Amino acid sequence: MNTRQPIDGVFIESFAGGSHEAFADGWLARSRHRWRRLSLPAERWKWRLRAGALALAPRLAALDPPPRVVLATSLLDLAHLRALSGLDRRRRPPAFLLYMHENQLSYPRPPG
């Protein structure tokens, strides 16, 4: 991949609200690359984390032309998205990147 030329990518956010949306907006506004955006509304974050790939994979697979890079945030199961999209079976599969916006494993446990 020649990084001197702008890369065609897709930014995927399964929870487009609050700090998640602010990060996506900032990334897309400041990048020199060409990004398309796939997102789901900011609701039911636990469902988005576990099953958002089910809703987003068909949309990702339908993009024409297919992206060279897929950048997803941590409120999405990227392994499932990758498998369900079928992009790995293409002659030139995209690079898949995960941005850890926040990690639920590092949150303090609730009392009790």
PDB file of N, CA and C in Angstrom:
ATOM      1  N   MET A   1       0.848  -1.171   0.000  1.00  0.00           N
ATOM      2  CA  MET A   1       0.000   0.000   0.000  1.00  0.00           C
ATOM      3  C   MET A   1       0.895   1.237   0.000  1.00  0.00           C
ATOM      4  N   ASN A   2       0.735   2.076  -0.989  1.00  0.00           N
ATOM      5  CA  ASN A   2       1.517   3.306  -1.091  1.00  0.00           C
ATOM      6  C   ASN A   2       0.871   4.375  -0.217  1.00  0.00           C
ATOM      7  N   THR A   3       1.531   4.765   0.864  1.00  0.00           N
ATOM      8  CA  THR A   3       0.935   5.730   1.797  1.00  0.00           C
ATOM      9  C   THR A   3       1.071   7.167   1.330  1.00  0.00           C
ATOM     10  N   ARG A   4       1.752   7.389   0.221  1.00  0.00           N
ATOM     11  CA  ARG A   4       1.839   8.750  -0.317  1.00  0.00           C
ATOM     12  C   ARG A   4       0.529   9.147  -0.996  1.00  0.00           C
ATOM     13  N   GLN A   5      -0.165   8.180  -1.524  1.00  0.00           N
ATOM     14  CA  GLN A   5      -1.457   8.432  -2.153  1.00  0.00           C
ATOM     15  C   GLN A   5      -2.554   8.303  -1.098  1.00  0.00           C
ATOM     16  N   PRO A   6      -3.607   9.111  -1.200  1.00  0.00           N
ATOM     17  CA  PRO A   6      -4.712   8.953  -0.244  1.00  0.00           C
ATOM     18  C   PRO A   6      -5.307   7.547  -0.323  1.00  0.00           C
ATOM     19  N   ILE A   7      -5.612   7.009   0.814  1.00  0.00           N
ATOM     20  CA  ILE A   7      -6.178   5.664   0.918  1.00  0.00           C
ATOM     21  C   ILE A   7      -7.694   5.776   0.989  1.00  0.00           C
ATOM     22  N   ASP A   8      -8.381   4.862   0.305  1.00  0.00           N
ATOM     23  CA  ASP A   8      -9.838   4.770   0.419  1.00  0.00           C
ATOM     24  C   ASP A   8     -10.158   3.846   1.584  1.00  0.00           C
ATOM     25  N   GLY A   9     -10.807   4.394   2.601  1.00  0.00           N
ATOM     26  CA  GLY A   9     -11.126   3.603   3.777  1.00  0.00           C
ATOM     27  C   GLY A   9     -12.557   3.796   4.211  1.00  0.00           C
ATOM     28  N   VAL A  10     -12.943   2.998   5.178  1.00  0.00           N
ATOM     29  CA  VAL A  10     -14.259   3.153   5.789  1.00  0.00           C
ATOM     30  C   VAL A  10     -14.067   3.179   7.300  1.00  0.00           C
ATOM     31  N   PHE A  11     -14.700   4.157   7.936  1.00  0.00           N
ATOM     32  CA  PHE A  11     -14.669   4.301   9.390  1.00  0.00           C
ATOM     33  C   PHE A  11     -15.986   3.738   9.910  1.00  0.00           C
ATOM     34  N   ILE A  12     -15.903   2.769  10.814  1.00  0.00           N
ATOM     35  CA  ILE A  12     -17.108   2.108  11.308  1.00  0.00           C
ATOM     36  C   ILE A  12     -17.263   2.376  12.795  1.00  0.00           C
ATOM     37  N   GLU A  13     -18.420   2.914  13.158  1.00  0.00           N
ATOM     38  CA  GLU A  13     -18.748   3.216  14.551  1.00  0.00           C
ATOM     39  C   GLU A  13     -20.123   2.634  14.843  1.00  0.00           C
ATOM     40  N   SER A  14     -20.174   1.698  15.777  1.00  0.00           N
ATOM     41  CA  SER A  14     -21.457   1.064  16.093  1.00  0.00           C
ATOM     42  C   SER A  14     -22.267   1.845  17.122  1.00  0.00           C
ATOM     43  N   PHE A  15     -21.701   2.915  17.656  1.00  0.00           N
ATOM     44  CA  PHE A  15     -22.387   3.729  18.665  1.00  0.00           C
ATOM     45  C   PHE A  15     -22.060   5.190  18.377  1.00  0.00           C
ATOM     46  N   ALA A  16     -22.766   5.777  17.412  1.00  0.00           N
ATOM     47  CA  ALA A  16     -22.444   7.130  16.938  1.00  0.00           C
ATOM     48  C   ALA A  16     -23.102   8.183  17.812  1.00  0.00           C
ATOM     49  N   GLY A  17     -22.479   8.467  18.940  1.00  0.00           N
ATOM     50  CA  GLY A  17     -22.969   9.491  19.851  1.00  0.00           C
ATOM     51  C   GLY A  17     -21.893   9.868  20.852  1.00  0.00           C
ATOM     52  N   GLY A  18     -22.040  11.028  21.457  1.00  0.00           N
ATOM     53  CA  GLY A  18     -21.124  11.469  22.505  1.00  0.00           C
ATOM     54  C   GLY A  18     -19.683  11.518  22.046  1.00  0.00           C
ATOM     55  N   SER A  19     -18.786  11.015  22.898  1.00  0.00           N
ATOM     56  CA  SER A  19     -17.358  11.068  22.588  1.00  0.00           C
ATOM     57  C   SER A  19     -17.001  10.189  21.393  1.00  0.00           C
ATOM     58  N   HIS A  20     -17.784   9.142  21.147  1.00  0.00           N
ATOM     59  CA  HIS A  20     -17.528   8.274  19.993  1.00  0.00           C
ATOM     60  C   HIS A  20     -17.739   9.046  18.690  1.00  0.00           C
ATOM     61  N   GLU A  21     -18.833   9.778  18.625  1.00  0.00           N
ATOM     62  CA  GLU A  21     -19.113  10.563  17.425  1.00  0.00           C
ATOM     63  C   GLU A  21     -18.124  11.721  17.283  1.00  0.00           C
ATOM     64  N   ALA A  22     -17.763  12.337  18.407  1.00  0.00           N
ATOM     65  CA  ALA A  22     -16.794  13.437  18.364  1.00  0.00           C
ATOM     66  C   ALA A  22     -15.446  12.952  17.832  1.00  0.00           C
ATOM     67  N   PHE A  23     -15.011  11.770  18.268  1.00  0.00           N
ATOM     68  CA  PHE A  23     -13.758  11.224  17.760  1.00  0.00           C
ATOM     69  C   PHE A  23     -13.852  10.963  16.259  1.00  0.00           C
ATOM     70  N   ALA A  24     -14.942  10.337  15.834  1.00  0.00           N
ATOM     71  CA  ALA A  24     -15.123  10.037  14.404  1.00  0.00           C
ATOM     72  C   ALA A  24     -15.132  11.314  13.575  1.00  0.00           C
ATOM     73  N   ASP A  25     -15.870  12.319  14.032  1.00  0.00           N
ATOM     74  CA  ASP A  25     -15.924  13.594  13.303  1.00  0.00           C
ATOM     75  C   ASP A  25     -14.531  14.210  13.175  1.00  0.00           C
ATOM     76  N   GLY A  26     -13.773  14.203  14.270  1.00  0.00           N
ATOM     77  CA  GLY A  26     -12.427  14.765  14.250  1.00  0.00           C
ATOM     78  C   GLY A  26     -11.491  13.993  13.339  1.00  0.00           C
ATOM     79  N   TRP A  27     -11.554  12.679  13.413  1.00  0.00           N
ATOM     80  CA  TRP A  27     -10.701  11.831  12.574  1.00  0.00           C
ATOM     81  C   TRP A  27     -10.985  12.087  11.095  1.00  0.00           C
ATOM     82  N   LEU A  28     -12.260  12.075  10.743  1.00  0.00           N
ATOM     83  CA  LEU A  28     -12.638  12.233   9.338  1.00  0.00           C
ATOM     84  C   LEU A  28     -12.324  13.634   8.817  1.00  0.00           C
ATOM     85  N   ALA A  29     -12.457  14.635   9.672  1.00  0.00           N
ATOM     86  CA  ALA A  29     -12.203  16.014   9.247  1.00  0.00           C
ATOM     87  C   ALA A  29     -10.714  16.295   9.048  1.00  0.00           C
ATOM     88  N   ARG A  30      -9.858  15.594   9.784  1.00  0.00           N
ATOM     89  CA  ARG A  30      -8.430  15.914   9.760  1.00  0.00           C
ATOM     90  C   ARG A  30      -7.568  14.947   8.947  1.00  0.00           C
ATOM     91  N   SER A  31      -8.147  13.857   8.514  1.00  0.00           N
ATOM     92  CA  SER A  31      -7.374  12.870   7.763  1.00  0.00           C
ATOM     93  C   SER A  31      -7.148  13.329   6.324  1.00  0.00           C
ATOM     94  N   ARG A  32      -5.997  12.990   5.781  1.00  0.00           N
ATOM     95  CA  ARG A  32      -5.740  13.306   4.374  1.00  0.00           C
ATOM     96  C   ARG A  32      -6.262  12.203   3.454  1.00  0.00           C
ATOM     97  N   HIS A  33      -6.772  11.151   4.039  1.00  0.00           N
ATOM     98  CA  HIS A  33      -7.280  10.028   3.258  1.00  0.00           C
ATOM     99  C   HIS A  33      -8.773  10.193   2.983  1.00  0.00           C
ATOM    100  N   ARG A  34      -9.301   9.381   2.079  1.00  0.00           N
ATOM    101  CA  ARG A  34     -10.724   9.426   1.715  1.00  0.00           C
ATOM    102  C   ARG A  34     -11.468   8.371   2.528  1.00  0.00           C
ATOM    103  N   TRP A  35     -12.381   8.835   3.377  1.00  0.00           N
ATOM    104  CA  TRP A  35     -13.109   7.936   4.263  1.00  0.00           C
ATOM    105  C   TRP A  35     -14.601   7.979   3.969  1.00  0.00           C
ATOM    106  N   ARG A  36     -15.196   6.809   3.996  1.00  0.00           N
ATOM    107  CA  ARG A  36     -16.648   6.696   4.060  1.00  0.00           C
ATOM    108  C   ARG A  36     -16.965   6.295   5.489  1.00  0.00           C
ATOM    109  N   ARG A  37     -18.195   6.504   5.884  1.00  0.00           N
ATOM    110  CA  ARG A  37     -18.565   6.254   7.279  1.00  0.00           C
ATOM    111  C   ARG A  37     -19.788   5.350   7.339  1.00  0.00           C
ATOM    112  N   LEU A  38     -19.691   4.321   8.160  1.00  0.00           N
ATOM    113  CA  LEU A  38     -20.834   3.465   8.472  1.00  0.00           C
ATOM    114  C   LEU A  38     -21.042   3.543   9.973  1.00  0.00           C
ATOM    115  N   SER A  39     -22.276   3.776  10.395  1.00  0.00           N
ATOM    116  CA  SER A  39     -22.516   3.894  11.834  1.00  0.00           C
ATOM    117  C   SER A  39     -23.922   3.441  12.180  1.00  0.00           C
ATOM    118  N   LEU A  40     -24.105   3.217  13.460  1.00  0.00           N
ATOM    119  CA  LEU A  40     -25.411   2.898  14.039  1.00  0.00           C
ATOM    120  C   LEU A  40     -25.717   3.954  15.091  1.00  0.00           C
ATOM    121  N   PRO A  41     -26.998   4.184  15.376  1.00  0.00           N
ATOM    122  CA  PRO A  41     -27.363   5.200  16.370  1.00  0.00           C
ATOM    123  C   PRO A  41     -26.802   4.877  17.761  1.00  0.00           C
ATOM    124  N   ALA A  42     -26.662   5.914  18.562  1.00  0.00           N
ATOM    125  CA  ALA A  42     -26.118   5.788  19.922  1.00  0.00           C
ATOM    126  C   ALA A  42     -27.211   5.318  20.877  1.00  0.00           C
ATOM    127  N   GLU A  43     -27.480   4.049  20.839  1.00  0.00           N
ATOM    128  CA  GLU A  43     -28.462   3.454  21.752  1.00  0.00           C
ATOM    129  C   GLU A  43     -28.093   1.988  21.972  1.00  0.00           C
ATOM    130  N   ARG A  44     -28.497   1.463  23.119  1.00  0.00           N
ATOM    131  CA  ARG A  44     -28.276   0.056  23.478  1.00  0.00           C
ATOM    132  C   ARG A  44     -26.813  -0.365  23.257  1.00  0.00           C
ATOM    133  N   TRP A  45     -25.879   0.293  23.953  1.00  0.00           N
ATOM    134  CA  TRP A  45     -24.460   0.064  23.713  1.00  0.00           C
ATOM    135  C   TRP A  45     -24.052  -1.389  23.921  1.00  0.00           C
ATOM    136  N   LYS A  46     -24.672  -2.085  24.865  1.00  0.00           N
ATOM    137  CA  LYS A  46     -24.295  -3.487  25.085  1.00  0.00           C
ATOM    138  C   LYS A  46     -24.651  -4.343  23.869  1.00  0.00           C
ATOM    139  N   TRP A  47     -25.806  -4.055  23.263  1.00  0.00           N
ATOM    140  CA  TRP A  47     -26.181  -4.777  22.051  1.00  0.00           C
ATOM    141  C   TRP A  47     -25.208  -4.436  20.924  1.00  0.00           C
ATOM    142  N   ARG A  48     -24.837  -3.173  20.802  1.00  0.00           N
ATOM    143  CA  ARG A  48     -23.917  -2.750  19.744  1.00  0.00           C
ATOM    144  C   ARG A  48     -22.578  -3.485  19.871  1.00  0.00           C
ATOM    145  N   LEU A  49     -22.116  -3.629  21.097  1.00  0.00           N
ATOM    146  CA  LEU A  49     -20.843  -4.298  21.339  1.00  0.00           C
ATOM    147  C   LEU A  49     -20.902  -5.760  20.912  1.00  0.00           C
ATOM    148  N   ARG A  50     -21.995  -6.428  21.223  1.00  0.00           N
ATOM    149  CA  ARG A  50     -22.086  -7.862  20.959  1.00  0.00           C
ATOM    150  C   ARG A  50     -22.606  -8.204  19.568  1.00  0.00           C
ATOM    151  N   ALA A  51     -23.500  -7.379  19.019  1.00  0.00           N
ATOM    152  CA  ALA A  51     -24.159  -7.772  17.768  1.00  0.00           C
ATOM    153  C   ALA A  51     -24.167  -6.692  16.691  1.00  0.00           C
ATOM    154  N   GLY A  52     -23.479  -5.597  16.910  1.00  0.00           N
ATOM    155  CA  GLY A  52     -23.454  -4.543  15.897  1.00  0.00           C
ATOM    156  C   GLY A  52     -22.907  -5.014  14.558  1.00  0.00           C
ATOM    157  N   ALA A  53     -22.003  -5.988  14.588  1.00  0.00           N
ATOM    158  CA  ALA A  53     -21.432  -6.509  13.341  1.00  0.00           C
ATOM    159  C   ALA A  53     -22.504  -7.123  12.447  1.00  0.00           C
ATOM    160  N   LEU A  54     -23.551  -7.682  13.051  1.00  0.00           N
ATOM    161  CA  LEU A  54     -24.636  -8.267  12.252  1.00  0.00           C
ATOM    162  C   LEU A  54     -25.316  -7.220  11.386  1.00  0.00           C
ATOM    163  N   ALA A  55     -25.473  -6.024  11.910  1.00  0.00           N
ATOM    164  CA  ALA A  55     -26.127  -4.950  11.162  1.00  0.00           C
ATOM    165  C   ALA A  55     -25.175  -4.270  10.184  1.00  0.00           C
ATOM    166  N   LEU A  56     -23.909  -4.181  10.535  1.00  0.00           N
ATOM    167  CA  LEU A  56     -22.960  -3.416   9.724  1.00  0.00           C
ATOM    168  C   LEU A  56     -22.263  -4.229   8.633  1.00  0.00           C
ATOM    169  N   ALA A  57     -22.110  -5.531   8.813  1.00  0.00           N
ATOM    170  CA  ALA A  57     -21.383  -6.349   7.831  1.00  0.00           C
ATOM    171  C   ALA A  57     -21.999  -6.309   6.434  1.00  0.00           C
ATOM    172  N   PRO A  58     -23.321  -6.426   6.289  1.00  0.00           N
ATOM    173  CA  PRO A  58     -23.875  -6.354   4.926  1.00  0.00           C
ATOM    174  C   PRO A  58     -23.649  -4.991   4.271  1.00  0.00           C
ATOM    175  N   ARG A  59     -23.708  -3.939   5.053  1.00  0.00           N
ATOM    176  CA  ARG A  59     -23.458  -2.595   4.515  1.00  0.00           C
ATOM    177  C   ARG A  59     -22.001  -2.446   4.084  1.00  0.00           C
ATOM    178  N   LEU A  60     -21.088  -3.008   4.868  1.00  0.00           N
ATOM    179  CA  LEU A  60     -19.670  -2.971   4.513  1.00  0.00           C
ATOM    180  C   LEU A  60     -19.421  -3.772   3.236  1.00  0.00           C
ATOM    181  N   ALA A  61     -19.998  -4.950   3.142  1.00  0.00           N
ATOM    182  CA  ALA A  61     -19.802  -5.810   1.970  1.00  0.00           C
ATOM    183  C   ALA A  61     -20.348  -5.177   0.697  1.00  0.00           C
ATOM    184  N   ALA A  62     -21.360  -4.322   0.829  1.00  0.00           N
ATOM    185  CA  ALA A  62     -22.005  -3.717  -0.340  1.00  0.00           C
ATOM    186  C   ALA A  62     -21.274  -2.481  -0.873  1.00  0.00           C
ATOM    187  N   LEU A  63     -20.270  -1.992  -0.164  1.00  0.00           N
ATOM    188  CA  LEU A  63     -19.571  -0.783  -0.620  1.00  0.00           C
ATOM    189  C   LEU A  63     -18.864  -1.026  -1.953  1.00  0.00           C
ATOM    190  N   ASP A  64     -19.037  -0.081  -2.862  1.00  0.00           N
ATOM    191  CA  ASP A  64     -18.410  -0.179  -4.167  1.00  0.00           C
ATOM    192  C   ASP A  64     -17.788   1.165  -4.513  1.00  0.00           C
ATOM    193  N   PRO A  65     -16.497   1.233  -4.673  1.00  0.00           N
ATOM    194  CA  PRO A  65     -15.533   0.145  -4.603  1.00  0.00           C
ATOM    195  C   PRO A  65     -15.272  -0.269  -3.155  1.00  0.00           C
ATOM    196  N   PRO A  66     -14.778  -1.484  -2.968  1.00  0.00           N
ATOM    197  CA  PRO A  66     -14.482  -1.925  -1.604  1.00  0.00           C
ATOM    198  C   PRO A  66     -13.341  -1.107  -1.008  1.00  0.00           C
ATOM    199  N   PRO A  67     -13.349  -0.920   0.303  1.00  0.00           N
ATOM    200  CA  PRO A  67     -12.297  -0.114   0.937  1.00  0.00           C
ATOM    201  C   PRO A  67     -10.961  -0.845   0.966  1.00  0.00           C
ATOM    202  N   ARG A  68      -9.887  -0.076   1.053  1.00  0.00           N
ATOM    203  CA  ARG A  68      -8.551  -0.655   1.250  1.00  0.00           C
ATOM    204  C   ARG A  68      -8.251  -0.815   2.733  1.00  0.00           C
ATOM    205  N   VAL A  69      -8.923   0.010   3.566  1.00  0.00           N
ATOM    206  CA  VAL A  69      -8.734  -0.023   5.016  1.00  0.00           C
ATOM    207  C   VAL A  69     -10.097   0.045   5.688  1.00  0.00           C
ATOM    208  N   VAL A  70     -10.282  -0.778   6.717  1.00  0.00           N
ATOM    209  CA  VAL A  70     -11.474  -0.725   7.557  1.00  0.00           C
ATOM    210  C   VAL A  70     -10.999  -0.360   8.956  1.00  0.00           C
ATOM    211  N   LEU A  71     -11.462   0.778   9.460  1.00  0.00           N
ATOM    212  CA  LEU A  71     -11.109   1.233  10.807  1.00  0.00           C
ATOM    213  C   LEU A  71     -12.372   1.201  11.650  1.00  0.00           C
ATOM    214  N   ALA A  72     -12.371   0.389  12.691  1.00  0.00           N
ATOM    215  CA  ALA A  72     -13.530   0.258  13.571  1.00  0.00           C
ATOM    216  C   ALA A  72     -13.135   0.635  14.989  1.00  0.00           C
ATOM    217  N   THR A  73     -14.118   1.102  15.757  1.00  0.00           N
ATOM    218  CA  THR A  73     -13.858   1.428  17.154  1.00  0.00           C
ATOM    219  C   THR A  73     -14.206   0.236  18.036  1.00  0.00           C
ATOM    220  N   SER A  74     -13.850   0.346  19.293  1.00  0.00           N
ATOM    221  CA  SER A  74     -13.907  -0.790  20.206  1.00  0.00           C
ATOM    222  C   SER A  74     -15.312  -1.197  20.639  1.00  0.00           C
ATOM    223  N   LEU A  75     -16.338  -0.465  20.265  1.00  0.00           N
ATOM    224  CA  LEU A  75     -17.701  -0.906  20.576  1.00  0.00           C
ATOM    225  C   LEU A  75     -18.264  -1.756  19.445  1.00  0.00           C
ATOM    226  N   LEU A  76     -17.408  -2.541  18.838  1.00  0.00           N
ATOM    227  CA  LEU A  76     -17.799  -3.420  17.743  1.00  0.00           C
ATOM    228  C   LEU A  76     -16.909  -4.653  17.781  1.00  0.00           C
ATOM    229  N   ASP A  77     -17.493  -5.806  17.567  1.00  0.00           N
ATOM    230  CA  ASP A  77     -16.718  -7.039  17.491  1.00  0.00           C
ATOM    231  C   ASP A  77     -16.116  -7.116  16.085  1.00  0.00           C
ATOM    232  N   LEU A  78     -14.889  -6.661  15.959  1.00  0.00           N
ATOM    233  CA  LEU A  78     -14.244  -6.567  14.649  1.00  0.00           C
ATOM    234  C   LEU A  78     -14.035  -7.939  14.015  1.00  0.00           C
ATOM    235  N   ALA A  79     -13.765  -8.955  14.811  1.00  0.00           N
ATOM    236  CA  ALA A  79     -13.582 -10.299  14.250  1.00  0.00           C
ATOM    237  C   ALA A  79     -14.861 -10.778  13.570  1.00  0.00           C
ATOM    238  N   HIS A  80     -15.997 -10.556  14.210  1.00  0.00           N
ATOM    239  CA  HIS A  80     -17.268 -10.946  13.590  1.00  0.00           C
ATOM    240  C   HIS A  80     -17.560 -10.103  12.354  1.00  0.00           C
ATOM    241  N   LEU A  81     -17.306  -8.812  12.419  1.00  0.00           N
ATOM    242  CA  LEU A  81     -17.525  -7.948  11.259  1.00  0.00           C
ATOM    243  C   LEU A  81     -16.692  -8.439  10.073  1.00  0.00           C
ATOM    244  N   ARG A  82     -15.451  -8.756  10.345  1.00  0.00           N
ATOM    245  CA  ARG A  82     -14.547  -9.220   9.285  1.00  0.00           C
ATOM    246  C   ARG A  82     -15.054 -10.523   8.666  1.00  0.00           C
ATOM    247  N   ALA A  83     -15.465 -11.451   9.504  1.00  0.00           N
ATOM    248  CA  ALA A  83     -15.955 -12.738   9.000  1.00  0.00           C
ATOM    249  C   ALA A  83     -17.278 -12.589   8.251  1.00  0.00           C
ATOM    250  N   LEU A  84     -18.204 -11.820   8.818  1.00  0.00           N
ATOM    251  CA  LEU A  84     -19.529 -11.686   8.211  1.00  0.00           C
ATOM    252  C   LEU A  84     -19.521 -10.859   6.929  1.00  0.00           C
ATOM    253  N   SER A  85     -18.578  -9.945   6.792  1.00  0.00           N
ATOM    254  CA  SER A  85     -18.541  -9.097   5.594  1.00  0.00           C
ATOM    255  C   SER A  85     -18.062  -9.855   4.359  1.00  0.00           C
ATOM    256  N   GLY A  86     -17.268 -10.891   4.553  1.00  0.00           N
ATOM    257  CA  GLY A  86     -16.733 -11.650   3.429  1.00  0.00           C
ATOM    258  C   GLY A  86     -15.597 -10.961   2.699  1.00  0.00           C
ATOM    259  N   LEU A  87     -15.135  -9.822   3.200  1.00  0.00           N
ATOM    260  CA  LEU A  87     -14.080  -9.089   2.494  1.00  0.00           C
ATOM    261  C   LEU A  87     -12.748  -9.833   2.477  1.00  0.00           C
ATOM    262  N   ASP A  88     -12.535 -10.724   3.432  1.00  0.00           N
ATOM    263  CA  ASP A  88     -11.287 -11.493   3.458  1.00  0.00           C
ATOM    264  C   ASP A  88     -11.165 -12.432   2.262  1.00  0.00           C
ATOM    265  N   ARG A  89     -12.292 -12.759   1.654  1.00  0.00           N
ATOM    266  CA  ARG A  89     -12.268 -13.690   0.525  1.00  0.00           C
ATOM    267  C   ARG A  89     -11.985 -12.993  -0.808  1.00  0.00           C
ATOM    268  N   ARG A  90     -11.846 -11.696  -0.785  1.00  0.00           N
ATOM    269  CA  ARG A  90     -11.538 -10.957  -2.017  1.00  0.00           C
ATOM    270  C   ARG A  90     -10.069 -11.128  -2.373  1.00  0.00           C
ATOM    271  N   ARG A  91      -9.776 -10.863  -3.618  1.00  0.00           N
ATOM    272  CA  ARG A  91      -8.396 -10.993  -4.087  1.00  0.00           C
ATOM    273  C   ARG A  91      -7.458 -10.069  -3.324  1.00  0.00           C
ATOM    274  N   ARG A  92      -7.908  -8.861  -3.060  1.00  0.00           N
ATOM    275  CA  ARG A  92      -7.116  -7.893  -2.286  1.00  0.00           C
ATOM    276  C   ARG A  92      -7.933  -7.470  -1.071  1.00  0.00           C
ATOM    277  N   PRO A  93      -7.888  -8.246  -0.005  1.00  0.00           N
ATOM    278  CA  PRO A  93      -8.682  -7.883   1.177  1.00  0.00           C
ATOM    279  C   PRO A  93      -8.148  -6.609   1.831  1.00  0.00           C
ATOM    280  N   PRO A  94      -9.032  -5.863   2.473  1.00  0.00           N
ATOM    281  CA  PRO A  94      -8.584  -4.637   3.141  1.00  0.00           C
ATOM    282  C   PRO A  94      -7.825  -4.940   4.430  1.00  0.00           C
ATOM    283  N   ALA A  95      -7.095  -3.947   4.888  1.00  0.00           N
ATOM    284  CA  ALA A  95      -6.491  -4.015   6.219  1.00  0.00           C
ATOM    285  C   ALA A  95      -7.588  -3.673   7.223  1.00  0.00           C
ATOM    286  N   PHE A  96      -7.663  -4.408   8.310  1.00  0.00           N
ATOM    287  CA  PHE A  96      -8.641  -4.153   9.365  1.00  0.00           C
ATOM    288  C   PHE A  96      -7.911  -3.602  10.581  1.00  0.00           C
ATOM    289  N   LEU A  97      -8.350  -2.440  11.060  1.00  0.00           N
ATOM    290  CA  LEU A  97      -7.726  -1.776  12.204  1.00  0.00           C
ATOM    291  C   LEU A  97      -8.767  -1.547  13.287  1.00  0.00           C
ATOM    292  N   LEU A  98      -8.352  -1.664  14.538  1.00  0.00           N
ATOM    293  CA  LEU A  98      -9.246  -1.445  15.675  1.00  0.00           C
ATOM    294  C   LEU A  98      -8.709  -0.302  16.524  1.00  0.00           C
ATOM    295  N   TYR A  99      -9.553   0.701  16.739  1.00  0.00           N
ATOM    296  CA  TYR A  99      -9.206   1.809  17.624  1.00  0.00           C
ATOM    297  C   TYR A  99      -9.895   1.570  18.962  1.00  0.00           C
ATOM    298  N   MET A 100      -9.113   1.470  20.040  1.00  0.00           N
ATOM    299  CA  MET A 100      -9.668   1.235  21.376  1.00  0.00           C
ATOM    300  C   MET A 100     -10.030   2.572  22.016  1.00  0.00           C
ATOM    301  N   HIS A 101     -11.224   3.043  21.705  1.00  0.00           N
ATOM    302  CA  HIS A 101     -11.701   4.313  22.254  1.00  0.00           C
ATOM    303  C   HIS A 101     -11.830   4.213  23.771  1.00  0.00           C
ATOM    304  N   GLU A 102     -12.379   3.127  24.200  1.00  0.00           N
ATOM    305  CA  GLU A 102     -12.456   2.822  25.634  1.00  0.00           C
ATOM    306  C   GLU A 102     -12.557   1.321  25.746  1.00  0.00           C
ATOM    307  N   ASN A 103     -12.190   0.802  26.876  1.00  0.00           N
ATOM    308  CA  ASN A 103     -12.173  -0.632  27.057  1.00  0.00           C
ATOM    309  C   ASN A 103     -13.009  -0.972  28.281  1.00  0.00           C
ATOM    310  N   GLN A 104     -14.062  -1.727  28.080  1.00  0.00           N
ATOM    311  CA  GLN A 104     -14.953  -2.073  29.185  1.00  0.00           C
ATOM    312  C   GLN A 104     -14.237  -2.886  30.265  1.00  0.00           C
ATOM    313  N   LEU A 105     -13.164  -3.569  29.918  1.00  0.00           N
ATOM    314  CA  LEU A 105     -12.425  -4.349  30.910  1.00  0.00           C
ATOM    315  C   LEU A 105     -11.741  -3.471  31.943  1.00  0.00           C
ATOM    316  N   SER A 106     -11.471  -2.219  31.592  1.00  0.00           N
ATOM    317  CA  SER A 106     -10.767  -1.337  32.521  1.00  0.00           C
ATOM    318  C   SER A 106     -11.711  -0.509  33.389  1.00  0.00           C
ATOM    319  N   TYR A 107     -13.002  -0.648  33.180  1.00  0.00           N
ATOM    320  CA  TYR A 107     -13.956   0.109  33.994  1.00  0.00           C
ATOM    321  C   TYR A 107     -13.992  -0.458  35.412  1.00  0.00           C
ATOM    322  N   PRO A 108     -14.162   0.395  36.406  1.00  0.00           N
ATOM    323  CA  PRO A 108     -14.273  -0.131  37.776  1.00  0.00           C
ATOM    324  C   PRO A 108     -15.554  -0.950  37.932  1.00  0.00           C
ATOM    325  N   ARG A 109     -15.473  -1.960  38.750  1.00  0.00           N
ATOM    326  CA  ARG A 109     -16.655  -2.791  39.008  1.00  0.00           C
ATOM    327  C   ARG A 109     -17.637  -2.024  39.871  1.00  0.00           C
ATOM    328  N   PRO A 110     -18.929  -2.187  39.619  1.00  0.00           N
ATOM    329  CA  PRO A 110     -19.915  -1.517  40.467  1.00  0.00           C
ATOM    330  C   PRO A 110     -19.893  -2.110  41.873  1.00  0.00           C
ATOM    331  N   PRO A 111     -20.256  -1.314  42.877  1.00  0.00           N
ATOM    332  CA  PRO A 111     -20.268  -1.841  44.245  1.00  0.00           C
ATOM    333  C   PRO A 111     -21.268  -2.988  44.385  1.00  0.00           C
ATOM    334  N   GLY A 112     -20.926  -3.907  45.263  1.00  0.00           N
ATOM    335  CA  GLY A 112     -21.851  -5.007  45.562  1.00  0.00           C
ATOM    336  C   GLY A 112     -21.542  -6.198  44.876  1.00  0.00           C
TER     337      GLY A 112
END
